[in-house]
Structures are given as C-alpha cells and as structure tokens.
Phi, psi and omega in degrees: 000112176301156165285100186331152171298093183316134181273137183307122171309181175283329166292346174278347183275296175334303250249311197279347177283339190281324190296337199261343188265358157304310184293331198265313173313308188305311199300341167299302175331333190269012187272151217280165197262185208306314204289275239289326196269350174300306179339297193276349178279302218301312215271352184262358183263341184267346201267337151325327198208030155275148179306165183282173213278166203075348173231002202254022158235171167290147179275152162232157157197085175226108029248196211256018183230045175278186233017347160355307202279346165290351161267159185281325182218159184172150160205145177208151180254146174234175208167129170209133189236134187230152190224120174173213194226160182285193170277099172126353171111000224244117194284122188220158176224111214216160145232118138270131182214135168251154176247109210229121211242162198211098158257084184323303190313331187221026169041049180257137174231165183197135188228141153233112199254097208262166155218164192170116174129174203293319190293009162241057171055007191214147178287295201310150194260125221251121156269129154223181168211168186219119168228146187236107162255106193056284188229341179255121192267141146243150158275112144247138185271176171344314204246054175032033184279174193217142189193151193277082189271359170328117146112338214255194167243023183284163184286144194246095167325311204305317139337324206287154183225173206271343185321292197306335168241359154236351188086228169136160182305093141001304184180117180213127184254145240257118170247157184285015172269142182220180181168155196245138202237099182061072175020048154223151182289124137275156170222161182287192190204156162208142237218116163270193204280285163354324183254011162238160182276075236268157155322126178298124200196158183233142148287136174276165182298141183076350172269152165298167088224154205225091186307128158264324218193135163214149191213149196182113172242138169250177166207119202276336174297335169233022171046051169203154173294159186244304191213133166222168183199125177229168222205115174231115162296055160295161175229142167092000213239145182236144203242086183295352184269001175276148176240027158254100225267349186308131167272159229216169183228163178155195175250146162232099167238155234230123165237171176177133182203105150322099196288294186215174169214159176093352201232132162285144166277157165263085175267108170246203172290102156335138151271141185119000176250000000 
C-alpha cells in the first residue's frame, strides 16, 4: 500500500502566499508617481476640453466673416470705434457700426450702417441702409430717401462685409477654454501681434500701431468666428472709412459677434423705390 502523498504543509502555504504578495508588491510599483499622474491628468483635462477635430490645430479667418456664405441666413454686427487727438491736440472721437443681415440661398442682403462723433464733422448721429436683391442694389441715405444704385457708381452699402472693415486672423491657435454663447459651444484662439489683418487704416509718415488687446471665439459647429475683438495703440494714423482724413494718435477698437444664424429674414425693396 502506497503512502499518500503529502499535502502542503502551512509553510509551503506561507511560502506561495509571500510570492504572491512579492508579486502584487512589484505591480505597486508600477503605479504612476506623483509627476506622471499630473501627466496623465493634464493630458485628460486636454484632451476633455479640446475643440473638435479640424479646430484642434491652428486656424486662419482672416478676413473675419469667411464662411459665412456657406450658410443659409446669418446676421452680425461690427464696428470700429475711435478716441483720441488730431496733429496739434484738438480731441476727436467716431464710431461706425453695421448691422448686417443675409439670405444666402436667394442671395438677398441688408445692411444698416449708423455713424456718429466728431470725427464725421457733425455730432448728430448719421443712418443709412443698402440692400441687395439678387443683381439689384438700393440706398436710402440720412434722410430717409430710397434710390436705385444698380449700374450707377454710387456706393452700394449693401456690399460692406465686416473683413473689409476690422480684418481678422491670420492664424490663431486653439486654447482649452471654452464656453457656450447663444446656445452654441464656442472656443477661444490666441493670436500674435504678427498673426493679424489689422482694421483699415493708412499711416502717415513716422506714424505706428501697436495691437494692445485682442479676443477670437471660434464656435466649430458653424466653422465661423462668434466673436471677435482687437485693440490698436495708433500714431499717425488716417482711418479712411472716418470722414476726417487728418491723422490722429489715439485707441482704435475693431469688434465682431455673429448674432444668429439659420433664421430667415425678411429682406425687401426699401421703402419709396
């Protein structure tokens, strides 16, 4: 009669229990150390609160309302407003701001163009509008008259885009701040001095400008800028859309904010054409 076989003592239980708690000691080791798990956080808050793919590199929207035409309706407002002194000290101030509405689809436009302050030679606050339907351009100036500018060489308001009067980015690369603006996700951009279109303006001789401040929400869901904003130190400088050509030292700031998109307008013939 063979002798059963022996059964593990308590120390061979001991022996295979220490191995295993050796093994489980090593795999703690591997767990990330202090740096690594900052690392690993770091790389998950970015990866958490990056723009979607196609906005998650740098950008350009210069000028600052492209793509626009890829939409069906949209409207925005722009602006440039300036505060500072003529060449001799003499204190002068302008705003222009458009209001500017879009039916792509059926290529209808509208523009409202206000002015106001010393630098267009009269305090009173100056209206006009321009509208385009299809190949036909209208006016009505200040004084609320309406008038056919198809064809003619008078200025067609209707035309003005916001590129053409602040510009807009070059290249502006995608930061994780983000934020929701007229229920759509926008995200911010930043920007060098280098990497902007500046607002329209001619230097005089010996004259400057020196971007102080800028801002740029893209919102990637309509591939278009939300909001933008730039802040210019000038010296020297003549603003040609102003309608005193004197060059002036002062602040120049250039805004643009997409109001809505998607809602059609009612755009029509002004009345009185």
């Amino acid at each position: 009669m063979r002798a059963p076989k022996a059964r593990p003592g308590l120390a061979a239980c001991l022996a295979a229990a220490l191995a295993l708690s050796l093994v489980a000691g090593c795999a703690s080791d591997a767990v990330p150390t202090a740096t690594t798990l900052d690392m690993a956080l770091t790389e998950a808050y970015l990866t958490d609160n990056a723009p979607p793919p196609g906005f998650n590199t740098p950008v350009q929207f210069a000028p600052v309302d492209k793509n626009l035409d890829a939409l069906p309706h949209w409207h925005y407002t722009v602006s440039l407003t300036f505060t500072g002194t003529f060449e001799g000290g003499e204190a002068t101030d302008g705003e222009i701001r458009a209001d500017v509405y879009s039916n792509e689809l059926v290529g209808e436009r509208r523009v409202v163009l206000k002015a106001s302050g010393s630098v267009f030679a009269e305090e009173a606050r100056r209206e006009v509008e321009g509208v385009r339907l299809g190949n036909a351009f209208y006016f009505v100036d200040q004084n609320g008259v309406c008038s056919d500018v198809t064809g003619s060489d008078n200025p067609r308001v209707a035309e003005l885009t916001a590129g053409s009067l602040v510009g807009g980015v070059k290249l502006g690369t995608p930061t994780t701040t983000h934020r929701t603006v007229d229920e759509v996700e926008v995200w911010q951009y930043v920007f060098l001095p280098g990497d902007v279109e500046p607002p329209v303006l001619t230097l005089a001789e010996g004259g400057s400008a020196r971007i102080a401040s800028g801002e740029l929400w893209i919102a990637p869901s309509l591939n278009a800028v939300k909001e933008y904003s730039i802040t210019l130190e000038v010296s020297g400088a003549i603003i040609p859309v102003f309608q005193d050509q004197r060059p002036a030292t002062g602040t120049l700031k250039a805004t643009y904010r997409l109001v809505e998109t998607m809602q059609p307008y009612n755009i029509a013939i002004p009345f009185g054409c």
